[in-house]
Amino acid sequence: LRKILVVAQIAGSLALLIVAGLFVRSLLIAKNIDLGFDAPHLASVRIDPKQIEYDYGRREEFFKDLQRRVSAWPEVDGAAYAFSMPMSYLAGGGTVYVEGQTFAADAQPPAAFLDRVGLDFFKTMKIPIVAGREFLETEMPVTHLDRRAVIVNQAFAEKFWPGQNAIGKRMRVFDADGPLLEVVGVAANSKTVLVFEDTRTFIYLPLDKDSSLRTLVI
């Protein structure tokens, strides 16, 4: 019995040692993966002033003042709002209906991961815009029904418009009868959910001004 216990203890210790080694190896590999954004220099905080009964006007004033004050800190290079951060547990997605492209009646419409982002989001995250531009102030909608612009990542542009210029192309999101959104920019690919994931198609919608739950990215 004593010999069996010794063998079992050695076998268990060896298994734990192997697992620990693989874990450290995975961490080292993950550390060297390019996430597509400047993760080491970013901080974020989630805010929802609606929970303390701020109305729309007061929320807008609060968000603008907070962004202005944080951006003025000498240690801060930029600040922007978004609904969520890349690789966040709040990652979302939706169906897309690309203008001029059809799919079989019995097939599911294509889908993409998405986020809603504010002004200077890409500049703050250090995600390069490889074609076109970021959103303008005039393109920030009051509600989702007012959206008219969209930014896609390179994977999305290559999948739906291979060999073409994606700028100026149009699509609908969520609803086949929704407003047409014009592509105004193409962003470089970045990780969206997992460190080791394959590149995913991704779209960025302008953040609604009436959106109360936001992430401040610094």
PDB file of C-alpha atoms in Angstrom:
ATOM      1  CA  LEU A   1       0.000   0.000   0.000  1.00  0.00           C
ATOM      2  CA  ARG A   2       2.885   2.298   0.876  1.00  0.00           C
ATOM      3  CA  LYS A   3       4.506   1.693  -2.529  1.00  0.00           C
ATOM      4  CA  ILE A   4       1.202   2.320  -4.330  1.00  0.00           C
ATOM      5  CA  LEU A   5       0.747   5.618  -2.475  1.00  0.00           C
ATOM      6  CA  VAL A   6       4.308   6.728  -3.316  1.00  0.00           C
ATOM      7  CA  VAL A   7       3.811   5.912  -7.018  1.00  0.00           C
ATOM      8  CA  ALA A   8       0.444   7.720  -7.030  1.00  0.00           C
ATOM      9  CA  GLN A   9       1.969  10.780  -5.357  1.00  0.00           C
ATOM     10  CA  ILE A  10       4.859  10.916  -7.849  1.00  0.00           C
ATOM     11  CA  ALA A  11       2.460  10.455 -10.786  1.00  0.00           C
ATOM     12  CA  GLY A  12       0.155  13.194  -9.475  1.00  0.00           C
ATOM     13  CA  SER A  13       3.064  15.591  -8.895  1.00  0.00           C
ATOM     14  CA  LEU A  14       4.429  14.904 -12.385  1.00  0.00           C
ATOM     15  CA  ALA A  15       1.008  15.584 -13.934  1.00  0.00           C
ATOM     16  CA  LEU A  16       0.701  18.878 -12.038  1.00  0.00           C
ATOM     17  CA  LEU A  17       4.224  19.850 -13.112  1.00  0.00           C
ATOM     18  CA  ILE A  18       3.397  19.173 -16.777  1.00  0.00           C
ATOM     19  CA  VAL A  19       0.159  21.156 -16.544  1.00  0.00           C
ATOM     20  CA  ALA A  20       1.984  24.059 -14.855  1.00  0.00           C
ATOM     21  CA  GLY A  21       4.638  24.025 -17.584  1.00  0.00           C
ATOM     22  CA  LEU A  22       2.019  24.076 -20.341  1.00  0.00           C
ATOM     23  CA  PHE A  23       0.176  26.890 -18.555  1.00  0.00           C
ATOM     24  CA  VAL A  24       3.336  29.027 -18.322  1.00  0.00           C
ATOM     25  CA  ARG A  25       4.113  28.261 -21.988  1.00  0.00           C
ATOM     26  CA  SER A  26       0.600  29.348 -23.015  1.00  0.00           C
ATOM     27  CA  LEU A  27       0.951  32.570 -21.018  1.00  0.00           C
ATOM     28  CA  LEU A  28       4.244  33.394 -22.739  1.00  0.00           C
ATOM     29  CA  ILE A  29       2.707  32.750 -26.166  1.00  0.00           C
ATOM     30  CA  ALA A  30      -0.359  34.842 -25.298  1.00  0.00           C
ATOM     31  CA  LYS A  31       1.839  37.686 -24.069  1.00  0.00           C
ATOM     32  CA  ASN A  32       3.516  37.929 -27.476  1.00  0.00           C
ATOM     33  CA  ILE A  33       0.292  37.852 -29.521  1.00  0.00           C
ATOM     34  CA  ASP A  34      -0.604  41.133 -31.192  1.00  0.00           C
ATOM     35  CA  LEU A  35      -4.112  41.970 -29.969  1.00  0.00           C
ATOM     36  CA  GLY A  36      -4.503  44.770 -32.488  1.00  0.00           C
ATOM     37  CA  PHE A  37      -4.875  47.482 -29.846  1.00  0.00           C
ATOM     38  CA  ASP A  38      -2.648  49.063 -27.194  1.00  0.00           C
ATOM     39  CA  ALA A  39      -3.738  46.853 -24.270  1.00  0.00           C
ATOM     40  CA  PRO A  40      -0.792  47.586 -21.903  1.00  0.00           C
ATOM     41  CA  HIS A  41      -1.566  51.318 -21.821  1.00  0.00           C
ATOM     42  CA  LEU A  42      -5.352  51.210 -21.595  1.00  0.00           C
ATOM     43  CA  ALA A  43      -7.693  51.525 -18.637  1.00  0.00           C
ATOM     44  CA  SER A  44     -11.477  51.389 -18.722  1.00  0.00           C
ATOM     45  CA  VAL A  45     -14.425  51.936 -16.423  1.00  0.00           C
ATOM     46  CA  ARG A  46     -18.128  51.178 -16.944  1.00  0.00           C
ATOM     47  CA  ILE A  47     -20.586  53.958 -16.136  1.00  0.00           C
ATOM     48  CA  ASP A  48     -24.379  54.129 -16.049  1.00  0.00           C
ATOM     49  CA  PRO A  49     -25.667  57.442 -14.620  1.00  0.00           C
ATOM     50  CA  LYS A  50     -29.223  56.356 -15.388  1.00  0.00           C
ATOM     51  CA  GLN A  51     -29.012  54.201 -12.263  1.00  0.00           C
ATOM     52  CA  ILE A  52     -28.945  57.375 -10.168  1.00  0.00           C
ATOM     53  CA  GLU A  53     -31.854  58.766 -12.201  1.00  0.00           C
ATOM     54  CA  TYR A  54     -29.985  61.166 -14.474  1.00  0.00           C
ATOM     55  CA  ASP A  55     -32.256  62.169 -17.351  1.00  0.00           C
ATOM     56  CA  TYR A  56     -31.049  62.398 -20.982  1.00  0.00           C
ATOM     57  CA  GLY A  57     -29.876  66.015 -20.779  1.00  0.00           C
ATOM     58  CA  ARG A  58     -28.015  65.551 -17.528  1.00  0.00           C
ATOM     59  CA  ARG A  59     -26.383  62.319 -18.779  1.00  0.00           C
ATOM     60  CA  GLU A  60     -25.101  64.051 -21.895  1.00  0.00           C
ATOM     61  CA  GLU A  61     -23.670  66.903 -19.829  1.00  0.00           C
ATOM     62  CA  PHE A  62     -22.059  64.429 -17.423  1.00  0.00           C
ATOM     63  CA  PHE A  63     -20.465  62.320 -20.198  1.00  0.00           C
ATOM     64  CA  LYS A  64     -19.061  65.351 -22.034  1.00  0.00           C
ATOM     65  CA  ASP A  65     -17.671  66.906 -18.855  1.00  0.00           C
ATOM     66  CA  LEU A  66     -16.091  63.630 -17.702  1.00  0.00           C
ATOM     67  CA  GLN A  67     -14.394  63.031 -21.053  1.00  0.00           C
ATOM     68  CA  ARG A  68     -13.118  66.613 -21.169  1.00  0.00           C
ATOM     69  CA  ARG A  69     -11.703  66.481 -17.648  1.00  0.00           C
ATOM     70  CA  VAL A  70     -10.065  63.070 -18.033  1.00  0.00           C
ATOM     71  CA  SER A  71      -8.552  64.038 -21.403  1.00  0.00           C
ATOM     72  CA  ALA A  72      -6.946  67.066 -19.722  1.00  0.00           C
ATOM     73  CA  TRP A  73      -4.904  64.935 -17.313  1.00  0.00           C
ATOM     74  CA  PRO A  74      -1.184  65.152 -18.246  1.00  0.00           C
ATOM     75  CA  GLU A  75      -0.809  61.350 -18.128  1.00  0.00           C
ATOM     76  CA  VAL A  76      -3.682  60.789 -20.574  1.00  0.00           C
ATOM     77  CA  ASP A  77      -3.120  60.595 -24.335  1.00  0.00           C
ATOM     78  CA  GLY A  78      -6.803  60.181 -25.165  1.00  0.00           C
ATOM     79  CA  ALA A  79     -10.231  59.214 -23.858  1.00  0.00           C
ATOM     80  CA  ALA A  80     -13.275  57.874 -25.678  1.00  0.00           C
ATOM     81  CA  TYR A  81     -16.575  56.130 -25.030  1.00  0.00           C
ATOM     82  CA  ALA A  82     -17.820  52.765 -26.262  1.00  0.00           C
ATOM     83  CA  PHE A  83     -20.498  50.340 -25.225  1.00  0.00           C
ATOM     84  CA  SER A  84     -17.900  47.676 -24.413  1.00  0.00           C
ATOM     85  CA  MET A  85     -14.215  46.859 -24.745  1.00  0.00           C
ATOM     86  CA  PRO A  86     -12.667  44.241 -27.040  1.00  0.00           C
ATOM     87  CA  MET A  87     -12.584  40.793 -25.371  1.00  0.00           C
ATOM     88  CA  SER A  88     -15.257  41.936 -22.928  1.00  0.00           C
ATOM     89  CA  TYR A  89     -17.959  39.660 -21.568  1.00  0.00           C
ATOM     90  CA  LEU A  90     -20.423  42.099 -23.182  1.00  0.00           C
ATOM     91  CA  ALA A  91     -19.292  41.232 -26.713  1.00  0.00           C
ATOM     92  CA  GLY A  92     -22.277  41.265 -29.046  1.00  0.00           C
ATOM     93  CA  GLY A  93     -23.188  40.579 -32.629  1.00  0.00           C
ATOM     94  CA  GLY A  94     -25.953  40.912 -35.165  1.00  0.00           C
ATOM     95  CA  THR A  95     -27.129  39.979 -38.629  1.00  0.00           C
ATOM     96  CA  VAL A  96     -25.983  42.071 -41.574  1.00  0.00           C
ATOM     97  CA  TYR A  97     -27.722  42.685 -44.881  1.00  0.00           C
ATOM     98  CA  VAL A  98     -25.200  43.934 -47.433  1.00  0.00           C
ATOM     99  CA  GLU A  99     -26.743  45.979 -50.222  1.00  0.00           C
ATOM    100  CA  GLY A 100     -26.781  44.108 -53.520  1.00  0.00           C
ATOM    101  CA  GLN A 101     -25.918  40.734 -51.971  1.00  0.00           C
ATOM    102  CA  THR A 102     -28.444  37.954 -51.449  1.00  0.00           C
ATOM    103  CA  PHE A 103     -28.516  34.605 -49.688  1.00  0.00           C
ATOM    104  CA  ALA A 104     -30.655  31.488 -50.056  1.00  0.00           C
ATOM    105  CA  ALA A 105     -34.182  31.722 -48.669  1.00  0.00           C
ATOM    106  CA  ASP A 106     -33.580  28.767 -46.357  1.00  0.00           C
ATOM    107  CA  ALA A 107     -30.192  30.063 -45.139  1.00  0.00           C
ATOM    108  CA  GLN A 108     -29.430  32.231 -42.150  1.00  0.00           C
ATOM    109  CA  PRO A 109     -28.305  35.782 -43.030  1.00  0.00           C
ATOM    110  CA  PRO A 110     -24.614  36.464 -42.377  1.00  0.00           C
ATOM    111  CA  ALA A 111     -23.653  37.865 -38.990  1.00  0.00           C
ATOM    112  CA  ALA A 112     -20.764  39.799 -37.492  1.00  0.00           C
ATOM    113  CA  PHE A 113     -19.546  40.805 -34.069  1.00  0.00           C
ATOM    114  CA  LEU A 114     -20.121  44.474 -33.311  1.00  0.00           C
ATOM    115  CA  ASP A 115     -19.613  47.310 -30.862  1.00  0.00           C
ATOM    116  CA  ARG A 116     -20.952  50.840 -30.550  1.00  0.00           C
ATOM    117  CA  VAL A 117     -18.170  53.418 -30.258  1.00  0.00           C
ATOM    118  CA  GLY A 118     -17.853  57.156 -29.799  1.00  0.00           C
ATOM    119  CA  LEU A 119     -15.601  59.845 -31.199  1.00  0.00           C
ATOM    120  CA  ASP A 120     -11.819  59.201 -31.111  1.00  0.00           C
ATOM    121  CA  PHE A 121     -12.314  55.543 -30.136  1.00  0.00           C
ATOM    122  CA  PHE A 122      -9.825  54.209 -32.689  1.00  0.00           C
ATOM    123  CA  LYS A 123      -7.277  56.912 -31.901  1.00  0.00           C
ATOM    124  CA  THR A 124      -7.526  56.113 -28.191  1.00  0.00           C
ATOM    125  CA  MET A 125      -7.366  52.333 -28.664  1.00  0.00           C
ATOM    126  CA  LYS A 126      -4.529  52.705 -31.205  1.00  0.00           C
ATOM    127  CA  ILE A 127      -6.491  50.661 -33.754  1.00  0.00           C
ATOM    128  CA  PRO A 128      -5.321  51.918 -37.175  1.00  0.00           C
ATOM    129  CA  ILE A 129      -7.871  53.108 -39.728  1.00  0.00           C
ATOM    130  CA  VAL A 130      -6.465  51.614 -42.932  1.00  0.00           C
ATOM    131  CA  ALA A 131      -9.005  53.246 -45.258  1.00  0.00           C
ATOM    132  CA  GLY A 132     -11.450  56.106 -44.866  1.00  0.00           C
ATOM    133  CA  ARG A 133     -11.819  57.756 -41.452  1.00  0.00           C
ATOM    134  CA  GLU A 134     -13.284  57.632 -37.963  1.00  0.00           C
ATOM    135  CA  PHE A 135     -16.814  58.821 -37.198  1.00  0.00           C
ATOM    136  CA  LEU A 136     -17.609  62.540 -37.285  1.00  0.00           C
ATOM    137  CA  GLU A 137     -19.613  64.431 -34.655  1.00  0.00           C
ATOM    138  CA  THR A 138     -22.446  64.832 -37.173  1.00  0.00           C
ATOM    139  CA  GLU A 139     -22.646  61.035 -37.537  1.00  0.00           C
ATOM    140  CA  MET A 140     -23.264  60.336 -33.856  1.00  0.00           C
ATOM    141  CA  PRO A 141     -26.971  59.413 -33.665  1.00  0.00           C
ATOM    142  CA  VAL A 142     -29.448  60.310 -30.926  1.00  0.00           C
ATOM    143  CA  THR A 143     -31.025  56.828 -31.205  1.00  0.00           C
ATOM    144  CA  HIS A 144     -30.193  53.696 -33.181  1.00  0.00           C
ATOM    145  CA  LEU A 145     -32.808  54.692 -35.767  1.00  0.00           C
ATOM    146  CA  ASP A 146     -30.704  57.752 -36.656  1.00  0.00           C
ATOM    147  CA  ARG A 147     -27.588  55.787 -37.604  1.00  0.00           C
ATOM    148  CA  ARG A 148     -26.293  56.396 -41.118  1.00  0.00           C
ATOM    149  CA  ALA A 149     -22.600  55.404 -40.933  1.00  0.00           C
ATOM    150  CA  VAL A 150     -20.619  52.272 -40.069  1.00  0.00           C
ATOM    151  CA  ILE A 151     -16.957  51.264 -39.825  1.00  0.00           C
ATOM    152  CA  VAL A 152     -15.916  47.687 -40.673  1.00  0.00           C
ATOM    153  CA  ASN A 153     -12.739  45.756 -40.014  1.00  0.00           C
ATOM    154  CA  GLN A 154     -10.480  44.404 -42.752  1.00  0.00           C
ATOM    155  CA  ALA A 155     -11.869  40.863 -42.395  1.00  0.00           C
ATOM    156  CA  PHE A 156     -15.402  42.122 -43.017  1.00  0.00           C
ATOM    157  CA  ALA A 157     -14.351  44.186 -46.046  1.00  0.00           C
ATOM    158  CA  GLU A 158     -12.429  41.261 -47.564  1.00  0.00           C
ATOM    159  CA  LYS A 159     -15.309  38.833 -47.024  1.00  0.00           C
ATOM    160  CA  PHE A 160     -18.111  40.933 -48.490  1.00  0.00           C
ATOM    161  CA  TRP A 161     -16.229  43.112 -51.011  1.00  0.00           C
ATOM    162  CA  PRO A 162     -13.119  41.144 -52.031  1.00  0.00           C
ATOM    163  CA  GLY A 163     -10.788  43.150 -54.221  1.00  0.00           C
ATOM    164  CA  GLN A 164     -13.019  46.230 -53.949  1.00  0.00           C
ATOM    165  CA  ASN A 165     -12.934  49.506 -52.081  1.00  0.00           C
ATOM    166  CA  ALA A 166     -15.312  49.123 -49.126  1.00  0.00           C
ATOM    167  CA  ILE A 167     -15.672  52.883 -48.599  1.00  0.00           C
ATOM    168  CA  GLY A 168     -19.114  54.011 -49.712  1.00  0.00           C
ATOM    169  CA  LYS A 169     -20.626  50.513 -49.648  1.00  0.00           C
ATOM    170  CA  ARG A 170     -23.904  50.180 -47.761  1.00  0.00           C
ATOM    171  CA  MET A 171     -25.590  47.666 -45.487  1.00  0.00           C
ATOM    172  CA  ARG A 172     -28.321  47.201 -42.929  1.00  0.00           C
ATOM    173  CA  VAL A 173     -27.734  45.768 -39.456  1.00  0.00           C
ATOM    174  CA  PHE A 174     -30.136  43.679 -37.337  1.00  0.00           C
ATOM    175  CA  ASP A 175     -33.157  44.341 -39.560  1.00  0.00           C
ATOM    176  CA  ALA A 176     -33.529  43.864 -43.311  1.00  0.00           C
ATOM    177  CA  ASP A 177     -35.805  46.916 -43.317  1.00  0.00           C
ATOM    178  CA  GLY A 178     -33.577  49.055 -41.088  1.00  0.00           C
ATOM    179  CA  PRO A 179     -31.745  52.224 -42.152  1.00  0.00           C
ATOM    180  CA  LEU A 180     -28.991  51.913 -44.738  1.00  0.00           C
ATOM    181  CA  LEU A 181     -25.558  52.473 -43.223  1.00  0.00           C
ATOM    182  CA  GLU A 182     -22.678  53.718 -45.364  1.00  0.00           C
ATOM    183  CA  VAL A 183     -19.149  52.432 -44.749  1.00  0.00           C
ATOM    184  CA  VAL A 184     -16.982  55.451 -43.912  1.00  0.00           C
ATOM    185  CA  GLY A 185     -13.900  53.621 -42.638  1.00  0.00           C
ATOM    186  CA  VAL A 186     -12.050  50.305 -42.543  1.00  0.00           C
ATOM    187  CA  ALA A 187     -10.237  49.466 -39.297  1.00  0.00           C
ATOM    188  CA  ALA A 188      -7.338  47.074 -38.891  1.00  0.00           C
ATOM    189  CA  ASN A 189      -8.216  43.633 -37.555  1.00  0.00           C
ATOM    190  CA  SER A 190      -7.994  43.126 -33.808  1.00  0.00           C
ATOM    191  CA  LYS A 191      -8.928  40.472 -31.273  1.00  0.00           C
ATOM    192  CA  THR A 192     -12.582  40.658 -30.307  1.00  0.00           C
ATOM    193  CA  VAL A 193     -13.396  37.814 -27.889  1.00  0.00           C
ATOM    194  CA  LEU A 194     -10.454  35.437 -27.339  1.00  0.00           C
ATOM    195  CA  VAL A 195      -6.665  35.764 -27.447  1.00  0.00           C
ATOM    196  CA  PHE A 196      -6.196  32.702 -29.672  1.00  0.00           C
ATOM    197  CA  GLU A 197      -9.213  33.259 -31.907  1.00  0.00           C
ATOM    198  CA  ASP A 198      -9.092  33.412 -35.697  1.00  0.00           C
ATOM    199  CA  THR A 199      -9.812  36.829 -37.177  1.00  0.00           C
ATOM    200  CA  ARG A 200     -13.540  37.603 -37.001  1.00  0.00           C
ATOM    201  CA  THR A 201     -15.688  39.886 -39.115  1.00  0.00           C
ATOM    202  CA  PHE A 202     -16.467  42.951 -37.043  1.00  0.00           C
ATOM    203  CA  ILE A 203     -18.409  46.189 -37.442  1.00  0.00           C
ATOM    204  CA  TYR A 204     -18.397  49.382 -35.400  1.00  0.00           C
ATOM    205  CA  LEU A 205     -21.597  51.397 -35.072  1.00  0.00           C
ATOM    206  CA  PRO A 206     -21.664  55.002 -33.838  1.00  0.00           C
ATOM    207  CA  LEU A 207     -22.610  55.186 -30.152  1.00  0.00           C
ATOM    208  CA  ASP A 208     -26.162  56.449 -29.588  1.00  0.00           C
ATOM    209  CA  LYS A 209     -26.319  59.688 -27.627  1.00  0.00           C
ATOM    210  CA  ASP A 210     -29.177  58.311 -25.536  1.00  0.00           C
ATOM    211  CA  SER A 211     -27.069  55.300 -24.525  1.00  0.00           C
ATOM    212  CA  SER A 212     -26.720  55.418 -20.740  1.00  0.00           C
ATOM    213  CA  LEU A 213     -24.492  52.380 -20.151  1.00  0.00           C
ATOM    214  CA  ARG A 214     -21.030  53.192 -21.497  1.00  0.00           C
ATOM    215  CA  THR A 215     -17.388  52.256 -21.076  1.00  0.00           C
ATOM    216  CA  LEU A 216     -14.904  55.093 -20.740  1.00  0.00           C
ATOM    217  CA  VAL A 217     -11.636  54.029 -22.388  1.00  0.00           C
ATOM    218  CA  ILE A 218      -8.545  55.917 -21.258  1.00  0.00           C
TER     219      ILE A 218
END
